[in-house]
Short mmCIF file of C-alpha atoms and ligand atoms in Angstrom, two decimals:
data_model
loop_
_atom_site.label_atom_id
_atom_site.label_comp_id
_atom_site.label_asym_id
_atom_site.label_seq_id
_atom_site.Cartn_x
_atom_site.Cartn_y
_atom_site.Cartn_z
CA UNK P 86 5.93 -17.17 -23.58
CA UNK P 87 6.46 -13.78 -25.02
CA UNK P 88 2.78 -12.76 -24.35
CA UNK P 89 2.44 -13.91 -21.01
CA UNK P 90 5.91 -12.23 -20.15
CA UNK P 91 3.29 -9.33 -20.85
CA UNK P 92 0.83 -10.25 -19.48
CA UNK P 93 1.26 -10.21 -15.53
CA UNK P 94 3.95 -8.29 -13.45
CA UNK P 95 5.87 -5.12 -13.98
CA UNK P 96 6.88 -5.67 -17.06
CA UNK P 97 3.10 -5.82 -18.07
CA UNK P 98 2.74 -2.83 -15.64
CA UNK P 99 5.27 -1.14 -17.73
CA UNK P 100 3.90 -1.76 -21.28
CA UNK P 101 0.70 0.11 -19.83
CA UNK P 102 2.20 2.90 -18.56
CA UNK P 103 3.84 3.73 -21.59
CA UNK P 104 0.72 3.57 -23.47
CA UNK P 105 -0.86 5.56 -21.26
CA UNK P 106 1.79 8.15 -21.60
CA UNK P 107 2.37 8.15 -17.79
CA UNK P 108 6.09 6.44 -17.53
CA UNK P 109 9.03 8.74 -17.25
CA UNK P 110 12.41 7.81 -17.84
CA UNK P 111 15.46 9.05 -16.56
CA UNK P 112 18.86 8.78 -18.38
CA UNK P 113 21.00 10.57 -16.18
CA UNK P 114 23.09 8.74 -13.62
CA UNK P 115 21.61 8.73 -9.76
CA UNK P 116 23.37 7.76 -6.75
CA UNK P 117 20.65 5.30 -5.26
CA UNK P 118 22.20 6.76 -2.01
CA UNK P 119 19.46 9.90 -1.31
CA UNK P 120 19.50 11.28 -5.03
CA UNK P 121 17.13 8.26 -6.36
CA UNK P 122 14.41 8.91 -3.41
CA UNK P 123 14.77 12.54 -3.97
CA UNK P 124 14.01 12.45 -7.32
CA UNK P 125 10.71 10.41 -6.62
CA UNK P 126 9.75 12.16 -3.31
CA UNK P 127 10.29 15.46 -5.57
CA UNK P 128 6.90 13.87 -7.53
CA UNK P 129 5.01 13.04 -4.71
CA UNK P 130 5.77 9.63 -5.24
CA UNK P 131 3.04 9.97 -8.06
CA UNK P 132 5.23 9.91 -10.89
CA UNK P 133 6.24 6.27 -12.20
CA UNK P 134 10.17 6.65 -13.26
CA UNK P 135 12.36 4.35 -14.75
CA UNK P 136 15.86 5.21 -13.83
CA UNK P 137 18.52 3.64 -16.17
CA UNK P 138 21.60 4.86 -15.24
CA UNK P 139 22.26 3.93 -11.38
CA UNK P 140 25.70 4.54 -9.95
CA UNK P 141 27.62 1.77 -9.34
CA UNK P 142 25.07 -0.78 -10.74
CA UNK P 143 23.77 -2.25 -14.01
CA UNK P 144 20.53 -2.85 -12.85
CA UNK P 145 17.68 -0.46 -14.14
CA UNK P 146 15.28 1.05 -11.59
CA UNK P 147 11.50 1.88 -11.05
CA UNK P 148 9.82 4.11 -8.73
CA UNK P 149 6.77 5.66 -8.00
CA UNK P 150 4.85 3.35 -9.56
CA UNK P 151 1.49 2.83 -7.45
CA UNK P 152 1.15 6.32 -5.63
CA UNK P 153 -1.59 8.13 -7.90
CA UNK P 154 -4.78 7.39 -7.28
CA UNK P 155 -5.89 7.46 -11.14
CA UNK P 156 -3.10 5.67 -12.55
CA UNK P 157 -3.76 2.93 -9.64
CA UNK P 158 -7.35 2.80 -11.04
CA UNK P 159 -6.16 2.58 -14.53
CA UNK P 160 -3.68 -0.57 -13.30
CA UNK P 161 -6.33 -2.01 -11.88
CA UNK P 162 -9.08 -2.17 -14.50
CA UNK P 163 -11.36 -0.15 -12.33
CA UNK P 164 -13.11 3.48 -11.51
CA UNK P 165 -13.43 5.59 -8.44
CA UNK P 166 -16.92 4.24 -8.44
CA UNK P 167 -16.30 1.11 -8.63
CA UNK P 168 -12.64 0.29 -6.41
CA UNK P 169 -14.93 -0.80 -3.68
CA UNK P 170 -17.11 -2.95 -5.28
CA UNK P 171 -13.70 -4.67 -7.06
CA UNK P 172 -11.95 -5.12 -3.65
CA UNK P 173 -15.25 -6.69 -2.16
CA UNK P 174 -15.92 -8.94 -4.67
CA UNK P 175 -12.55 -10.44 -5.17
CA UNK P 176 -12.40 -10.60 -1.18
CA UNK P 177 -15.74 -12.76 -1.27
CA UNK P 178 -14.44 -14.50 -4.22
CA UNK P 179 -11.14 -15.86 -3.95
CA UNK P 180 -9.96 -17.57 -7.44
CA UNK P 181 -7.31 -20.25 -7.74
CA UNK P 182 -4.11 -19.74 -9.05
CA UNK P 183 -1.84 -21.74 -11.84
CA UNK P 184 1.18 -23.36 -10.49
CA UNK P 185 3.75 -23.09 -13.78
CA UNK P 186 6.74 -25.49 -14.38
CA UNK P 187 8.52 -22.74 -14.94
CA UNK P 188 9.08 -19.10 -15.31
CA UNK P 189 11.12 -15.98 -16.43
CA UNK P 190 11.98 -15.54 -12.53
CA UNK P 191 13.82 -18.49 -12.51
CA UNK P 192 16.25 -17.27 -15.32
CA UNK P 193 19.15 -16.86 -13.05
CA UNK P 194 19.34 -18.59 -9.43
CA UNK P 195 22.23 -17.25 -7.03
CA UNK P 196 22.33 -19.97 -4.33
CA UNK P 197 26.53 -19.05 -2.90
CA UNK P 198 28.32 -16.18 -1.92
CA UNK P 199 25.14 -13.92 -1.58
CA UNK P 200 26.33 -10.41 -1.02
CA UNK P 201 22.77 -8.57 -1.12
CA UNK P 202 24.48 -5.12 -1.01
CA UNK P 203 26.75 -6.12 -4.34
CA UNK P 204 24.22 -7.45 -5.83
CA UNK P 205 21.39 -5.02 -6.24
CA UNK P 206 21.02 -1.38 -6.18
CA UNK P 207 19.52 -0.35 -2.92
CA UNK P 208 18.79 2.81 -1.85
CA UNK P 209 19.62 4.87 0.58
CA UNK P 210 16.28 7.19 1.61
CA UNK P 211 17.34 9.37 4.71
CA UNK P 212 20.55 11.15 6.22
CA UNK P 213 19.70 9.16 9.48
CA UNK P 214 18.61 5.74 7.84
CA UNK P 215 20.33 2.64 9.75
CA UNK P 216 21.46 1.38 5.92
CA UNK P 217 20.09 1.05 3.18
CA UNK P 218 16.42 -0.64 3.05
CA UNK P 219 14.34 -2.48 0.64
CA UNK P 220 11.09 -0.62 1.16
CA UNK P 221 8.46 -2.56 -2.05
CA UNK P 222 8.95 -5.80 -0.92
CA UNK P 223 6.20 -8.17 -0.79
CA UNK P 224 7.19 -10.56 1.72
CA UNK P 225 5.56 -13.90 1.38
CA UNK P 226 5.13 -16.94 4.03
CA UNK P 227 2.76 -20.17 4.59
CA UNK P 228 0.28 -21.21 7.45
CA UNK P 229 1.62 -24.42 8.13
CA UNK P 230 -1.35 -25.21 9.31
CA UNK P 231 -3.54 -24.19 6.79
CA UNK P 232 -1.39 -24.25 3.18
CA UNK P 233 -2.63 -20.59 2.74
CA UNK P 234 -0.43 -17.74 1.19
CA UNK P 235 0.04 -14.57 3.11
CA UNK P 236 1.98 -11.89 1.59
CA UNK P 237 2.23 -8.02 2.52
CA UNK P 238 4.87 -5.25 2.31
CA UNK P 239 7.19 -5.17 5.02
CA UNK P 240 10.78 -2.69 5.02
CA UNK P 241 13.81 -4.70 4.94
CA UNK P 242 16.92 -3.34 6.65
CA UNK P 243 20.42 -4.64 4.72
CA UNK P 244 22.41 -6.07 7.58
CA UNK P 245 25.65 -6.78 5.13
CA UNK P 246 25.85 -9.99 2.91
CA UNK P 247 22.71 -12.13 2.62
CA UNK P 248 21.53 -10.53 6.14
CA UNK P 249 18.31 -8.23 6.90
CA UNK P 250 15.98 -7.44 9.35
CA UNK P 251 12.06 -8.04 8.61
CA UNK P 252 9.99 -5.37 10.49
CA UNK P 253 6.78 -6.66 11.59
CA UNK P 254 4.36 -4.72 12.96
CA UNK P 255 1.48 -7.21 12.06
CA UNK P 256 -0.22 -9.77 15.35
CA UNK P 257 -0.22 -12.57 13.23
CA UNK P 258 3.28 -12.66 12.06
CA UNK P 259 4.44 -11.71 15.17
CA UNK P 260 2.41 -14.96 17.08
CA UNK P 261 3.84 -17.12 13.92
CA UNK P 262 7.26 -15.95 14.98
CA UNK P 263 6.79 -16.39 18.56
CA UNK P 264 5.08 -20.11 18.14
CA UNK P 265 8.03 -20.92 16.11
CA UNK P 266 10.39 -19.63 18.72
CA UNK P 267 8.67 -22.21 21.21
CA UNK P 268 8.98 -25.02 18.18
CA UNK P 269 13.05 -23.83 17.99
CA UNK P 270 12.15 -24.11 14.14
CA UNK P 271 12.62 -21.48 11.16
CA UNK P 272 9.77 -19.47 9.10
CA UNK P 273 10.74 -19.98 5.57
CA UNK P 274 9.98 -16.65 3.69
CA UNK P 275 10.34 -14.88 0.32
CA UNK P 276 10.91 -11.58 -0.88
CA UNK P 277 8.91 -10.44 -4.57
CA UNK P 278 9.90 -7.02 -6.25
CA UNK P 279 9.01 -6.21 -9.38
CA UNK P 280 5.36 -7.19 -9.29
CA UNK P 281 1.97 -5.59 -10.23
CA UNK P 282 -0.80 -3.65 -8.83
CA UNK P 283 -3.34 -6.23 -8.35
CA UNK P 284 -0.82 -7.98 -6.50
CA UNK P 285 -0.08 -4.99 -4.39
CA UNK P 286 -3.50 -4.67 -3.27
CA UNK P 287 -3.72 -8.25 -2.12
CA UNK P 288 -0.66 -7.93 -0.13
CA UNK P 289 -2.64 -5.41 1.72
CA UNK P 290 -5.58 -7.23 3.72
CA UNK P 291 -5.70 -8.13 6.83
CA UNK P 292 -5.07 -11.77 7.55
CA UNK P 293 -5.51 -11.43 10.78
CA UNK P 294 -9.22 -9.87 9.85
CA UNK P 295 -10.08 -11.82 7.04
CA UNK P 296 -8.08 -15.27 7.01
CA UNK P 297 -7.82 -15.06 2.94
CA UNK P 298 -4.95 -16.35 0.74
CA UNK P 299 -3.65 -13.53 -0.83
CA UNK P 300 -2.74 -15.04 -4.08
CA UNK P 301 -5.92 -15.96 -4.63
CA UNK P 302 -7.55 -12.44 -3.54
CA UNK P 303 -4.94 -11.74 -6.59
CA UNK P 304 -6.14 -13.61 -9.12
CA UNK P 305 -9.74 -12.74 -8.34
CA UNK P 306 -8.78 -8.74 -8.51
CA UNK P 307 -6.66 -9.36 -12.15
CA UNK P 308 -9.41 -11.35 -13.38
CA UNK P 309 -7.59 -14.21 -14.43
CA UNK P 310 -5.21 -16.92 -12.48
CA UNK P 311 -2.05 -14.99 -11.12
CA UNK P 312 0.72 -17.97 -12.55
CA UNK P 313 3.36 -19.02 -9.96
CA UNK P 314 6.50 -21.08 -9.70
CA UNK P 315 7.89 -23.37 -7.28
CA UNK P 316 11.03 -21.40 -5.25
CA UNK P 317 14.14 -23.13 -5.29
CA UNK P 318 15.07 -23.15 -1.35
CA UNK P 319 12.12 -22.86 0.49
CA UNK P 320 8.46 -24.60 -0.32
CA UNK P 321 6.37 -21.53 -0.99
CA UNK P 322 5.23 -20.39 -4.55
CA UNK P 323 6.19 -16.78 -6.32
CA UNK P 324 4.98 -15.02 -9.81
CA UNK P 325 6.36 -16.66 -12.53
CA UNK P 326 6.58 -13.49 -14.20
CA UNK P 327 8.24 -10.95 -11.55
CA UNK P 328 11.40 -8.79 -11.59
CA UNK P 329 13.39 -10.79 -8.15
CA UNK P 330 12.45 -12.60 -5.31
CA UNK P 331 14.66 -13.05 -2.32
CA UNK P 332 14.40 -16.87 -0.43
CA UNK P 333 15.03 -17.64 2.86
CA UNK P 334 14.33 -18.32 6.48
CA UNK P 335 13.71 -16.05 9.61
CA UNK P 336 16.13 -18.31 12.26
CA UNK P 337 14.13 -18.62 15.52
CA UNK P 338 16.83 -17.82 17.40
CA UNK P 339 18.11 -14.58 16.18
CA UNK P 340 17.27 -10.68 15.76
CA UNK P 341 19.16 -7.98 15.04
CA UNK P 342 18.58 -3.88 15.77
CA UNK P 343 16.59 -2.43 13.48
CA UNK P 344 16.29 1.15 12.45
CA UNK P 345 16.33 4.18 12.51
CA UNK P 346 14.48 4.34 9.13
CA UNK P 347 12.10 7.51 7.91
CA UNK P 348 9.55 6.51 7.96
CA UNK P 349 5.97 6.89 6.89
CA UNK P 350 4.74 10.39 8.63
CA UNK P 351 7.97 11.48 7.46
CA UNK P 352 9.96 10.96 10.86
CA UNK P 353 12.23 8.39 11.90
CA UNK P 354 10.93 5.60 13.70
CA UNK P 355 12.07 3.61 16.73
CA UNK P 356 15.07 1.24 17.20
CA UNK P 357 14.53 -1.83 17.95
CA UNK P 358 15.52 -5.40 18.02
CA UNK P 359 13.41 -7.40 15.19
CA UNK P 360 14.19 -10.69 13.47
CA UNK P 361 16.08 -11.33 10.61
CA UNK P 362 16.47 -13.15 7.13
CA UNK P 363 19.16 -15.20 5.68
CA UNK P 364 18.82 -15.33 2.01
CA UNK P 365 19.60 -18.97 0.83
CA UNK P 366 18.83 -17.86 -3.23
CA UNK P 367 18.30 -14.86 -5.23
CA UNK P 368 15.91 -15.24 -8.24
CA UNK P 369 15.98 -12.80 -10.52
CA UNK P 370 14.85 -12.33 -14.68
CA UNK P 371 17.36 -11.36 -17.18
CA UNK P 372 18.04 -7.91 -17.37
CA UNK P 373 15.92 -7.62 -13.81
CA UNK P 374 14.50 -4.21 -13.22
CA UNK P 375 14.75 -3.43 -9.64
CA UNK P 376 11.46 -1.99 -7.50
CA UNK P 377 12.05 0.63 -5.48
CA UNK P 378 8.95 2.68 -2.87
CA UNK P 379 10.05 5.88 -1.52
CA UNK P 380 9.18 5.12 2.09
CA UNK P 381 6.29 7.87 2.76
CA UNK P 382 3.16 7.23 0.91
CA UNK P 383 4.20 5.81 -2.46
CA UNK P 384 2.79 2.30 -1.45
CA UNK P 385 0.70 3.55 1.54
CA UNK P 386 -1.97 4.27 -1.32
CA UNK P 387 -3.24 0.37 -1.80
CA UNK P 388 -3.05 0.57 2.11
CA UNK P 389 -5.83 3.39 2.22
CA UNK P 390 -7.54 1.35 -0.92
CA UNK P 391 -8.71 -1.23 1.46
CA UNK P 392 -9.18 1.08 4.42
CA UNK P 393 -11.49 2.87 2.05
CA UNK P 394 -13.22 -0.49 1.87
CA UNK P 395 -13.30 -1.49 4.91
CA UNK P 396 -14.84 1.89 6.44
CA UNK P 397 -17.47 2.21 3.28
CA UNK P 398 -18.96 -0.76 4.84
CA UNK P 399 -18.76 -0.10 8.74
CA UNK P 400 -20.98 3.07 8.15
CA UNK P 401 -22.97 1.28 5.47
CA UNK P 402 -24.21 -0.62 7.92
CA UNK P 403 -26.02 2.23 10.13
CA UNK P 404 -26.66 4.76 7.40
CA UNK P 405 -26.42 5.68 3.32
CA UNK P 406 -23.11 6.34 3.05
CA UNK P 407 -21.84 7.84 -0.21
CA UNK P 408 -18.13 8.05 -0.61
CA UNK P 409 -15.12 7.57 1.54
CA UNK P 410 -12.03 8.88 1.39
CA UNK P 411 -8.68 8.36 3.21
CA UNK P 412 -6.40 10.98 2.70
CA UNK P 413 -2.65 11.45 1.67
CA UNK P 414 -1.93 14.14 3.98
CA UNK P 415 -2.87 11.44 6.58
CA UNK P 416 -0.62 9.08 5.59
CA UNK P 417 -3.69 6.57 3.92
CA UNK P 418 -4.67 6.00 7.77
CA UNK P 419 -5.21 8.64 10.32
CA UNK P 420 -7.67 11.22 8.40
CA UNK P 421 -10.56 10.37 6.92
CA UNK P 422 -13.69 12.23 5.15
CA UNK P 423 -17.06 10.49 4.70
CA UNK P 424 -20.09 12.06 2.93
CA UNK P 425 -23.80 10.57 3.32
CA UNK P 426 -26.98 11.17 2.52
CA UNK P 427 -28.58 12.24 5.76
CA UNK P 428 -32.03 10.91 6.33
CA UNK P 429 -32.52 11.08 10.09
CA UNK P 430 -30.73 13.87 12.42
CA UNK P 431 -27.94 11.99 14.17
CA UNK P 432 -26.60 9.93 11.30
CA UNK P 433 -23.65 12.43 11.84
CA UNK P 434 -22.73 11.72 15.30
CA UNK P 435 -23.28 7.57 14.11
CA UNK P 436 -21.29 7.68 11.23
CA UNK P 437 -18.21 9.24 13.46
CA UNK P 438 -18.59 6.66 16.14
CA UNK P 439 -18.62 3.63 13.95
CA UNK P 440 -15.29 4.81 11.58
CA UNK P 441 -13.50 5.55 15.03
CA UNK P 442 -14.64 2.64 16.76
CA UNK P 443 -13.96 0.30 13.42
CA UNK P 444 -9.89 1.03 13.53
CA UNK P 445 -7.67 2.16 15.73
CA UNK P 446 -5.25 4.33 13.13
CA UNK P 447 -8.14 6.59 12.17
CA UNK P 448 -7.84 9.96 14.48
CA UNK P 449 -9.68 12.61 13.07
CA UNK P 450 -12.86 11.64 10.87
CA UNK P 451 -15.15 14.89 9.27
CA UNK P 452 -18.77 13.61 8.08
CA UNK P 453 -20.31 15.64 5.22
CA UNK P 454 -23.49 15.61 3.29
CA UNK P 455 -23.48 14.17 -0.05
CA UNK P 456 -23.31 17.47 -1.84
CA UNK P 457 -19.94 18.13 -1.06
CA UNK P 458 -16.99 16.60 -3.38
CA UNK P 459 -14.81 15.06 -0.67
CA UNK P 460 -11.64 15.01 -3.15
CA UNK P 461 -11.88 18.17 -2.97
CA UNK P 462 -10.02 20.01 0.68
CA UNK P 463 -11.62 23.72 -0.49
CA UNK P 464 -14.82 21.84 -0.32
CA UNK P 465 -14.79 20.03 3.13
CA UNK P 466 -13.37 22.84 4.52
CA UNK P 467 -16.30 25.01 3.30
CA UNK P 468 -18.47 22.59 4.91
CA UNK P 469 -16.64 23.09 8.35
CA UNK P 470 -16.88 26.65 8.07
CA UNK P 471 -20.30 27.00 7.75
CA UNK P 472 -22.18 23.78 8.84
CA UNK P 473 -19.89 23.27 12.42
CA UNK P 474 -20.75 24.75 15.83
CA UNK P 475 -18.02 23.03 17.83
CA UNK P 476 -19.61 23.27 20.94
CA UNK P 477 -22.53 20.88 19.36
CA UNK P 478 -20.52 19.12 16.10
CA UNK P 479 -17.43 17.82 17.80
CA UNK P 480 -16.64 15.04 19.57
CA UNK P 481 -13.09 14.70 21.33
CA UNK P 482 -12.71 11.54 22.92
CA UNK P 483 -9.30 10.88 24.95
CA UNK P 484 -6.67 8.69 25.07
CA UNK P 485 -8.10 5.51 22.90
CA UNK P 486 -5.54 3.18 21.32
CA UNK P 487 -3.59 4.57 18.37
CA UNK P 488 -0.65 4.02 16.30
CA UNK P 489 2.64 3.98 16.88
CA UNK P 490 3.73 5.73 13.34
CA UNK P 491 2.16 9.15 14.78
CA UNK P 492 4.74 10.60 16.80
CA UNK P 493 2.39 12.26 19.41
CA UNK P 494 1.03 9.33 19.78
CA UNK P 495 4.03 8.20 21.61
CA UNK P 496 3.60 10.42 24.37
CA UNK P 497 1.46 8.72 26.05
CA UNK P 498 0.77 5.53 24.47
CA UNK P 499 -2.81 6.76 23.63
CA UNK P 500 -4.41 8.41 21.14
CA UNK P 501 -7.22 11.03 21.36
CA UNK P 502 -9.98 10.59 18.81
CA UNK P 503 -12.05 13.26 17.04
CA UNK P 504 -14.61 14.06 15.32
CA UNK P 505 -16.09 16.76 13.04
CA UNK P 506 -20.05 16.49 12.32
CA UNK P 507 -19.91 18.65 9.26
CA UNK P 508 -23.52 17.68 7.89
CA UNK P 509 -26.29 20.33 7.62
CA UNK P 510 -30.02 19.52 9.65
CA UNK P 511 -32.25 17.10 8.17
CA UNK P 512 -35.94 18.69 7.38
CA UNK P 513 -37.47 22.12 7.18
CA UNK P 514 -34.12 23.72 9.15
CA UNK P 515 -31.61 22.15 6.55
CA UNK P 516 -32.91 24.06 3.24
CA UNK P 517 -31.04 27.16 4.55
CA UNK P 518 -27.47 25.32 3.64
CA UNK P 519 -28.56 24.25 0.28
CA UNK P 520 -25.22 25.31 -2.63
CA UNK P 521 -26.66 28.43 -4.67
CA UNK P 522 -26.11 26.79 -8.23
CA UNK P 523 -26.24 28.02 -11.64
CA UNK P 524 -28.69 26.66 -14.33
CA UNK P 525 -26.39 25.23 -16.84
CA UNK P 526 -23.04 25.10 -15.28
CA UNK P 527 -22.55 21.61 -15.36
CA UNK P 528 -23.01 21.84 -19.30
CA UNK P 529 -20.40 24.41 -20.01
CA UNK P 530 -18.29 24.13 -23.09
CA UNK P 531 -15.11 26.11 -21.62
CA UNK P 532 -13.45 25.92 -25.17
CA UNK P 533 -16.14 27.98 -26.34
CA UNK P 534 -15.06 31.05 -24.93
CA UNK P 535 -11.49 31.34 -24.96
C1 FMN M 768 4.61 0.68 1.63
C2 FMN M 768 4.19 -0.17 2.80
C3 FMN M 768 5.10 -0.49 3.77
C4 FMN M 768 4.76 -1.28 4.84
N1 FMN M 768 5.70 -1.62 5.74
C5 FMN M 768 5.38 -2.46 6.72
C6 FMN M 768 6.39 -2.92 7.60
O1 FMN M 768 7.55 -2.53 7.47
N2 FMN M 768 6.04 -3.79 8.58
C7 FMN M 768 4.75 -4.22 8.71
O2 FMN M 768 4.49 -5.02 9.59
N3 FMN M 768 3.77 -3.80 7.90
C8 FMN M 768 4.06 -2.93 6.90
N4 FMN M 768 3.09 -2.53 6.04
C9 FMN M 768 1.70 -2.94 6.26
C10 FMN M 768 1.43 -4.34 5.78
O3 FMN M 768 1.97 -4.60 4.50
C11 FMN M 768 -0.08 -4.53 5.68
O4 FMN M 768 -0.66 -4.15 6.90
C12 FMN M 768 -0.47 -5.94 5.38
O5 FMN M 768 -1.83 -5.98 5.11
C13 FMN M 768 -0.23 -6.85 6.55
O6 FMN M 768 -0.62 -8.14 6.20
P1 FMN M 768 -0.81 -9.27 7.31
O7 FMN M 768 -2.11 -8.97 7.97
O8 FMN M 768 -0.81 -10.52 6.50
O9 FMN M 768 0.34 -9.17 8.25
C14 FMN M 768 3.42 -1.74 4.97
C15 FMN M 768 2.50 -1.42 4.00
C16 FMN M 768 2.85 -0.65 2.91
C17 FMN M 768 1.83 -0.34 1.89
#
């Protein structure tokens, strides 16, 4: 048991970070109530932190755990190069997973007098916040029809008692809901924190798009079968080797307002009515450790992971794409920068018309040529400055469909697309952009000299 308590989960996630030398911990005493999210947002949300000492609870807690790019590699067994390749595959290649008898979850079972906001230490993010919200998540359900596994981060408002609100922004849940609505029956869900980041990145397909069970998209991207236990309230299965897991149902009958919350963009969001959850059990390990996002960007990362993916391939398709990236500053969805190696003049203008055409977050999309490091702003902005004539390079188209997490957006319901072709001519006229270089900088000992 001891090994596999290693093995999968954030307990395994934690053992790794430590070896890697990338885990802080804090000893001093936070108020989970605005100090806690500080603390992480003060990081970026790129800093894992255990925090040990949290007012008014004996529960330990962990932040910023999936928010760096290179860390999230280093979880996942994989390279810049190759996070494309690993999603694809494991999205073609679904493996089964291994129901267990049992599991360290199951090591204590509340089932009576749940009192969520007793129980567990959660935080309070912004001075406007509704209450207090449960932002890492993984919220799990079952296609009746179908016996597959969904799961994906949702935020969790704490209604009082064993009471929240589920915000769902995704079509299929929200059909699910509505068909069960018509059927006057309840959607039996579960909560998992305290989980891994293979089983973050599962949680963050598309059903709707791809029709996959996510736990098996799991144990395809960890490489081996992601174990599971049987809940104790509801028939749906949760890792065996995870921090807590919340049962329950969403009534068909009932919502509650929701909101406001800060949310990802860094304002607050609507309010709204949305459904809720009754807990009927609380799972949790001994000695839980309880997972905690700061609500802009932390988890957003795995989210721009797959949109990575997913636009690699829609300009794949027309052209030789190189890299993708989806930025930070975009919030993992509305910016985008895309080099290629142009072969024929107009892959430019192609490559922006399939990423805006392929989603309906993306807003502004620059194309480069392959010679300029897209990680790098300094560098794409170089490439605006001197490979852009706007009157020729841009292209501004108005009022598409957009998102409803970019404020401006909200103005008018629409969003206006745009973009930048930063790419240089193809033939003869192009060798007048090519980099000066120096013979020999790439070899450089820097140690050498100082
Ligand atoms: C940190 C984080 C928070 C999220 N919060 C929500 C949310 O509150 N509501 C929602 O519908 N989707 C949210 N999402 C997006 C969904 O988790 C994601 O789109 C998922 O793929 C949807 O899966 P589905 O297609 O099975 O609905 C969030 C994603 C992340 C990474």
């Amino acid at each position: 048991m001891r090994n596999k308590v290693e093995r999968q989960m954030l307990r395994s996630t934690l053992k790794k970070l430590e070896a890697m030398g990338k885990l802080e911990v804090c000893n001093v005493e936070v108020n989970p109530e605005y100090e806690l999210g500080a603390v992480l947002k003060y990081y970026n949300n790129e800093r894992p932190m255990l925090f040990n000492r949290v007012k008014n609870s004996k529960i330990t807690v962990v932040g910023g755990l999936y928010g760096s790019r290179e860390i999230f590699y280093d979880l996942m067994d994989t390279t810049h190069e190759d996070r494309i390749y690993q999603l694809m595959n494991a999205i073609a290649n679904p493996k089964p997973t291994k129901l267990l008898k049992d599991g360290p979850i199951k090591e204590n079972i509340i089932t009576r007098n749940i009192n969520l906001p007793k129980l567990l230490p959660i935080p309070k993010f912004h001075g406007d916040d509704s209450s207090t919200f449960i932002t890492a998540g993984v919220m799990i359900i079952k296609d009746p029809d179908t016996g597959k596994t969904f799961t994906s981060v949702r935020r969790f408002q704490i209604n009082g008692g064993n009471k929240i609100s589920v915000l769902i922004a995704s079509a299929m849940l929200k059909n699910q809901i509505e068909a069960l609505r018509k059927g006057n029956k309840p959607l039996e869900m579960a909560v998992v924190l305290g989980y891994d980041a293979p089983y973050l990145l599962a949680s963050q397909l598309s059903s709707q798009l791809y029709g996959v069970d996510k736990h098996q998209i799991d144990s395809a991207l960890r490489g081996e079968a992601l174990e599971l236990v049987k809940c104790h309230t509801v028939d749906l299965e949760v890792p065996a080797y995870c921090e807590c897991v919340l049962e329950g149902i969403i009534p068909p009958d009932k919502s509650e307002v929701e909101g406001p919350f800060g949310e990802l963009m860094g304002y607050y969001g609507g309010v709204a009515p949305h459904p809720i959850m009754e807990v009927t059990a609380v799972l949790h390990r001994n000695n839980p450790i309880f997972q905690v996002a700061f609500p802009c960007r932390e988890e957003h990362f795995s989210n721009g992971l797959v949109r990575e993916m997913e636009l690699y391939n829609d300009i794949k398709r027309l052209m030789d794409v190189k890299d993708v990236h989806i930025t930070m500053g975009g919030g993992y969805r509305f910016h985008a920068i895309v080099s290629i190696h142009k072969k024929n003049k107009g892959e430019g203008k192609t490559a922006i018309l399939a990423a805006l055409g392929a989603n309906k977050d993306l807003k502004h999309v620059v194309i480069v040529d392959e010679d300029i490091d897209i990680f790098n702003p300094d560098a794409v902005e170089g490439a605006i400055a001197t490979r852009v004539q706007a009157s020729k390079d841009m292209v501004v188209i108005a009022s598409a469909v957009g998102s409803g997490l970019d404020p401006s957006h909200l103005l008018e319901k629409a969003s206006d697309k745009m973009g930048i072709d930063a790419t240089k001519p193809v033939g003869e006229i192009g060798k007048g952009f090519e980099m000066a270089k120096i013979p020999g900088y790439e070899k450089i000992d820097i140690s050498k000299y100082l």
